[in-house]
Amino acid sequence: MSRFLTLATELGVGTGDPSRNPVSYYVGAIPVKNLSVNDKAIKKALEKASQAKAERSCFLWGGKTTEGVIYELEYQDGTGEPIYSELAIWTPEGFKPYKILDRAIPTECREHIVQGTISSPSLKDEYIEKRKASLYQSLSERVNYILAILNPELDSRSPLYKVDMATVNDLKKKLSEKLKGVSVRIADEIGNITLIDYNTNAGYNLDLLRHKKEVERAAMEYVMDYEREKGCYPKDIHDENLGYDIESQCENQTKRIEVKGISKEDEDIILTPNEKKSF
């Protein structure tokens, strides 16, 4: 969400520094208190940004130079209850994760504007299908864990022993309905952007960008090796944008691990709302 606020600043929607901890950012006179779509100031920023969607900003990223539109996607369980939301970029090649690395300066932005109109987004997309599958797996694990507790063969040792069985069965039914599937809808259109391949354009601090990637990669490898030494089976899922980077299967538990690599001891470590929500 802090990246969206960076875009909002470019659009003249808000002011401040969303990367600070705590956040110091204002939309008009309204302060941002929580980096989530439910925050009053961020709701206002989303509203203003959607009104300014004719504006186009430029960003560096790791893909090829192209145009795109930022959308807020909301995922729901089988009962229609929201379970996850994210920002994603619709491009001519489909949806891409919202991984903007740095801002391009305005003059170079104009040089790389891609002419033409981008097509309407399709929700039957590979990126979305992978996200839905991942969310369904997590949802299924949580629901089945609860259903296992609601075993019909209750005895006096169970905390549910005195609970009316009709209540238990009703809860089971509601939980099972959640597993009917995961659906997705476009909650909002944020704005148009041009994405510039940072690997092929001069004028940016590419050494810094690459250094950050090297630090991130080294930190991931260190944690993966540590988990293996402990007899666990770690899986790198940082590209899935689930709010954590590694899922490590150990003997009696599955660990969700968020990895933060830093270049110096006094560097701040900030958790995004998505990261906080997953723990």
Coordinates of C-alpha atoms in Angstrom, one line a residue:
M1 CA 0.0 0.0 0.0
S2 CA 2.9 2.4 0.6
R3 CA 3.7 2.0 -3.1
F4 CA 0.2 3.1 -4.0
L5 CA 0.7 6.2 -1.8
T6 CA 3.8 7.0 -3.7
L7 CA 1.7 6.9 -6.9
A8 CA -0.9 9.0 -5.1
T9 CA 1.7 11.7 -4.4
E10 CA 2.6 11.8 -8.1
L11 CA -1.0 12.3 -8.9
G12 CA -1.3 15.2 -6.4
V13 CA -3.7 13.2 -4.2
G14 CA -1.6 13.2 -0.9
T15 CA 1.6 14.4 0.7
G16 CA 4.1 12.8 3.1
D17 CA 6.4 9.8 3.4
P18 CA 4.5 6.5 3.3
S19 CA 7.8 4.6 3.8
R20 CA 8.3 5.9 7.3
N21 CA 7.4 3.9 10.4
P22 CA 5.0 5.0 11.7
V23 CA 3.5 6.3 8.4
S24 CA 3.6 10.1 8.0
Y25 CA 1.1 10.7 5.1
Y26 CA -1.9 12.9 4.6
V27 CA -4.8 13.0 2.1
G28 CA -6.0 16.5 2.5
A29 CA -6.3 17.0 6.2
I30 CA -6.9 13.3 6.9
P31 CA -3.9 11.3 8.2
V32 CA -3.2 7.7 7.2
K33 CA -3.4 5.6 10.4
N34 CA -3.2 2.2 8.9
L35 CA -1.8 0.9 5.5
S36 CA -5.0 -0.9 4.5
V37 CA -7.8 -0.3 2.1
N38 CA -10.1 0.2 5.1
D39 CA -8.2 3.2 6.3
K40 CA -10.3 6.4 6.0
A41 CA -7.5 8.4 4.3
I42 CA -6.5 5.6 1.9
K43 CA -10.2 5.2 0.9
K44 CA -10.1 8.9 0.1
A45 CA -6.8 8.5 -1.8
L46 CA -8.3 5.6 -3.9
E47 CA -11.3 7.7 -4.7
K48 CA -9.3 10.7 -5.8
A49 CA -6.8 8.5 -7.7
S50 CA -9.6 6.9 -9.7
Q51 CA -10.9 10.3 -10.6
A52 CA -7.4 11.2 -11.9
K53 CA -7.0 8.0 -13.9
A54 CA -6.5 9.9 -17.1
E55 CA -3.2 11.0 -15.7
R56 CA -0.3 8.7 -16.4
S57 CA 2.8 8.1 -14.2
C58 CA 6.0 6.2 -15.1
F59 CA 7.7 3.6 -13.0
L60 CA 10.7 1.3 -13.3
W61 CA 10.1 -2.4 -13.0
G62 CA 11.7 -5.7 -13.9
G63 CA 9.6 -6.5 -17.0
K64 CA 9.7 -5.0 -20.5
T65 CA 8.6 -1.5 -21.2
T66 CA 4.8 -1.4 -21.6
E67 CA 1.6 0.4 -20.6
G68 CA -0.6 -0.7 -17.7
V69 CA -3.5 0.0 -15.5
I70 CA -3.5 -0.5 -11.7
Y71 CA -6.5 -2.3 -10.3
E72 CA -7.6 -3.2 -6.8
L73 CA -8.7 -6.9 -6.8
E74 CA -10.9 -8.4 -4.1
Y75 CA -11.1 -12.1 -3.5
Q76 CA -14.0 -13.8 -1.8
D77 CA -14.8 -17.2 -0.4
G78 CA -17.8 -19.4 -1.3
T79 CA -20.1 -17.3 0.9
G80 CA -19.1 -14.0 -0.8
E81 CA -17.1 -12.8 2.2
P82 CA -13.9 -10.9 1.3
I83 CA -10.7 -12.8 2.3
Y84 CA -8.0 -10.9 0.5
S85 CA -7.4 -7.8 -1.5
E86 CA -4.4 -6.6 -3.6
L87 CA -3.2 -4.2 -6.2
A88 CA -2.3 -5.7 -9.5
I89 CA -1.3 -4.3 -12.9
W90 CA -3.2 -5.1 -16.1
T91 CA -0.9 -5.1 -19.1
P92 CA -1.2 -6.4 -22.7
E93 CA 0.2 -9.7 -21.4
G94 CA -2.3 -10.0 -18.6
F95 CA -2.2 -9.2 -14.9
K96 CA 1.2 -8.7 -13.2
P97 CA 2.0 -8.4 -9.5
Y98 CA 2.4 -4.9 -8.2
K99 CA 6.1 -4.8 -8.0
I100 CA 7.2 -1.3 -9.0
L101 CA 10.8 -0.7 -8.0
D102 CA 11.4 3.0 -8.4
R103 CA 10.0 6.1 -10.1
A104 CA 11.2 7.3 -13.5
I105 CA 11.9 11.0 -13.8
P106 CA 9.2 12.8 -15.8
T107 CA 11.3 13.6 -19.0
E108 CA 12.1 10.0 -19.5
C109 CA 8.6 9.1 -18.7
R110 CA 7.4 11.2 -21.7
E111 CA 10.0 9.5 -23.9
H112 CA 8.5 6.1 -23.1
I113 CA 4.8 6.8 -23.2
V114 CA 3.2 3.9 -25.1
Q115 CA 0.5 5.1 -27.4
G116 CA -2.8 3.4 -27.8
T117 CA -5.6 2.1 -25.6
I118 CA -5.1 -0.9 -23.4
S119 CA -7.8 -3.6 -23.5
S120 CA -10.3 -4.2 -20.7
P121 CA -9.1 -6.5 -18.0
S122 CA -10.0 -10.2 -18.0
L123 CA -10.4 -12.0 -14.7
K124 CA -9.8 -15.3 -16.5
D125 CA -6.1 -14.8 -16.2
E126 CA -3.1 -17.0 -15.3
Y127 CA -2.0 -14.7 -12.5
I128 CA -5.4 -14.5 -11.0
E129 CA -6.0 -18.3 -11.3
K130 CA -2.7 -18.9 -9.4
R131 CA -3.7 -16.5 -6.7
K132 CA -7.2 -18.1 -6.4
A133 CA -5.6 -21.5 -6.1
S134 CA -3.2 -20.4 -3.4
L135 CA -5.9 -18.6 -1.4
Y136 CA -8.2 -21.6 -1.7
Q137 CA -5.5 -23.9 -0.3
S138 CA -4.9 -21.6 2.7
L139 CA -8.7 -21.2 3.2
S140 CA -9.2 -25.0 3.0
E141 CA -6.5 -25.6 5.6
R142 CA -8.0 -23.2 8.1
V143 CA -11.6 -24.5 7.5
N144 CA -10.7 -28.2 7.7
Y145 CA -8.7 -27.5 10.9
I146 CA -11.9 -26.1 12.5
L147 CA -14.1 -28.8 11.1
A148 CA -11.7 -31.4 12.6
I149 CA -12.3 -29.9 16.0
L150 CA -16.1 -30.0 15.5
N151 CA -16.0 -33.8 15.6
P152 CA -19.5 -35.3 16.1
E153 CA -18.1 -37.9 18.5
L154 CA -17.8 -35.3 21.3
D155 CA -17.0 -36.6 24.8
S156 CA -16.8 -34.9 28.2
R157 CA -13.2 -33.9 27.6
S158 CA -14.1 -31.7 24.6
P159 CA -14.7 -28.0 25.2
L160 CA -17.7 -28.3 22.9
Y161 CA -19.3 -31.1 25.0
K162 CA -22.0 -28.8 26.4
V163 CA -22.6 -27.0 23.1
D164 CA -25.9 -27.8 21.4
M165 CA -25.3 -30.1 18.4
A166 CA -27.7 -28.1 16.2
T167 CA -25.4 -25.1 16.7
V168 CA -22.4 -27.2 15.9
N169 CA -24.0 -28.6 12.8
D170 CA -25.0 -25.1 11.6
L171 CA -21.5 -23.9 12.0
K172 CA -20.2 -26.9 10.1
K173 CA -22.6 -26.0 7.2
K174 CA -21.5 -22.4 7.1
L175 CA -17.8 -23.4 7.1
S176 CA -18.4 -25.9 4.3
E177 CA -20.0 -23.2 2.2
K178 CA -16.9 -21.2 2.4
L179 CA -15.1 -24.0 0.5
K180 CA -17.4 -23.8 -2.6
G181 CA -14.6 -21.8 -4.2
V182 CA -12.7 -18.5 -4.4
S183 CA -14.0 -15.8 -6.7
V184 CA -12.5 -12.4 -7.6
R185 CA -13.9 -9.0 -8.6
I186 CA -12.4 -5.7 -9.6
A187 CA -13.0 -3.4 -6.6
D188 CA -11.5 -0.3 -8.1
E189 CA -9.5 1.1 -11.0
I190 CA -6.6 3.2 -9.6
G191 CA -4.9 4.7 -12.6
N192 CA -2.9 4.4 -15.8
I193 CA 0.9 3.9 -15.7
T194 CA 3.8 3.3 -18.0
L195 CA 6.2 0.6 -16.9
I196 CA 9.8 1.0 -17.9
D197 CA 12.3 -1.8 -18.0
Y198 CA 15.1 -0.7 -15.7
N199 CA 17.5 -3.2 -17.3
T200 CA 17.6 -1.3 -20.6
N201 CA 17.3 2.4 -19.6
A202 CA 20.2 4.6 -18.5
G203 CA 19.8 7.5 -16.1
Y204 CA 18.7 5.4 -13.1
N205 CA 20.6 4.2 -10.1
L206 CA 20.7 0.6 -11.4
D207 CA 23.5 -0.3 -9.1
L208 CA 21.3 0.4 -6.1
L209 CA 18.4 -1.4 -7.5
R210 CA 20.5 -4.5 -8.3
H211 CA 22.2 -4.3 -4.9
K212 CA 18.8 -4.4 -3.1
K213 CA 17.9 -7.5 -5.2
E214 CA 21.2 -9.2 -4.3
V215 CA 20.7 -8.5 -0.6
E216 CA 17.1 -9.9 -0.8
R217 CA 18.4 -13.0 -2.6
A218 CA 21.2 -13.6 -0.1
A219 CA 18.8 -13.3 2.8
M220 CA 16.4 -15.8 1.2
E221 CA 19.2 -18.3 0.6
Y222 CA 20.5 -17.9 4.2
V223 CA 17.0 -18.6 5.7
M224 CA 16.4 -21.5 3.2
D225 CA 19.7 -23.1 4.2
Y226 CA 18.9 -22.6 7.9
E227 CA 15.6 -24.3 7.6
R228 CA 17.1 -27.3 5.7
E229 CA 19.7 -27.7 8.5
K230 CA 16.9 -27.9 10.9
G231 CA 15.4 -30.8 9.0
C232 CA 12.6 -28.8 7.4
Y233 CA 11.6 -28.5 3.7
P234 CA 11.4 -24.8 2.8
K235 CA 9.6 -23.5 -0.3
D236 CA 10.3 -20.1 -1.8
I237 CA 6.9 -18.4 -2.5
H238 CA 8.0 -14.7 -2.3
D239 CA 6.6 -14.1 -5.8
E240 CA 3.1 -15.2 -4.8
N241 CA 2.5 -12.0 -2.7
L242 CA 0.9 -13.9 0.2
G243 CA 2.5 -11.7 2.9
Y244 CA 5.4 -14.0 3.6
D245 CA 8.4 -15.3 1.6
I246 CA 9.0 -18.9 2.7
E247 CA 6.7 -21.8 3.6
S248 CA 8.7 -24.3 5.6
Q249 CA 7.3 -27.8 6.3
C250 CA 8.7 -29.3 9.4
E251 CA 7.9 -32.5 11.3
N252 CA 4.9 -31.2 13.2
Q253 CA 4.2 -27.8 11.8
T254 CA 4.2 -25.6 8.7
K255 CA 6.1 -22.3 9.3
R256 CA 5.3 -19.1 7.4
I257 CA 8.5 -17.0 7.2
E258 CA 8.8 -13.3 6.1
V259 CA 12.4 -12.5 5.2
K260 CA 13.9 -9.0 5.5
G261 CA 17.4 -8.4 4.1
I262 CA 19.2 -5.2 5.1
S263 CA 22.5 -3.7 4.0
K264 CA 23.3 -1.9 7.3
E265 CA 22.6 -2.4 11.0
D266 CA 20.6 0.8 11.5
E267 CA 18.3 0.2 8.5
D268 CA 14.6 0.2 9.4
I269 CA 12.5 -2.9 8.9
I270 CA 8.9 -2.3 7.9
L271 CA 6.1 -4.8 7.6
T272 CA 3.4 -4.1 4.9
P273 CA -0.3 -4.6 5.9
N274 CA -0.4 -7.8 3.8
E275 CA 2.6 -9.1 5.8
K276 CA 1.0 -8.2 9.1
K277 CA -2.3 -9.8 8.1
S278 CA -0.7 -13.2 7.3
F279 CA 0.8 -13.7 10.8

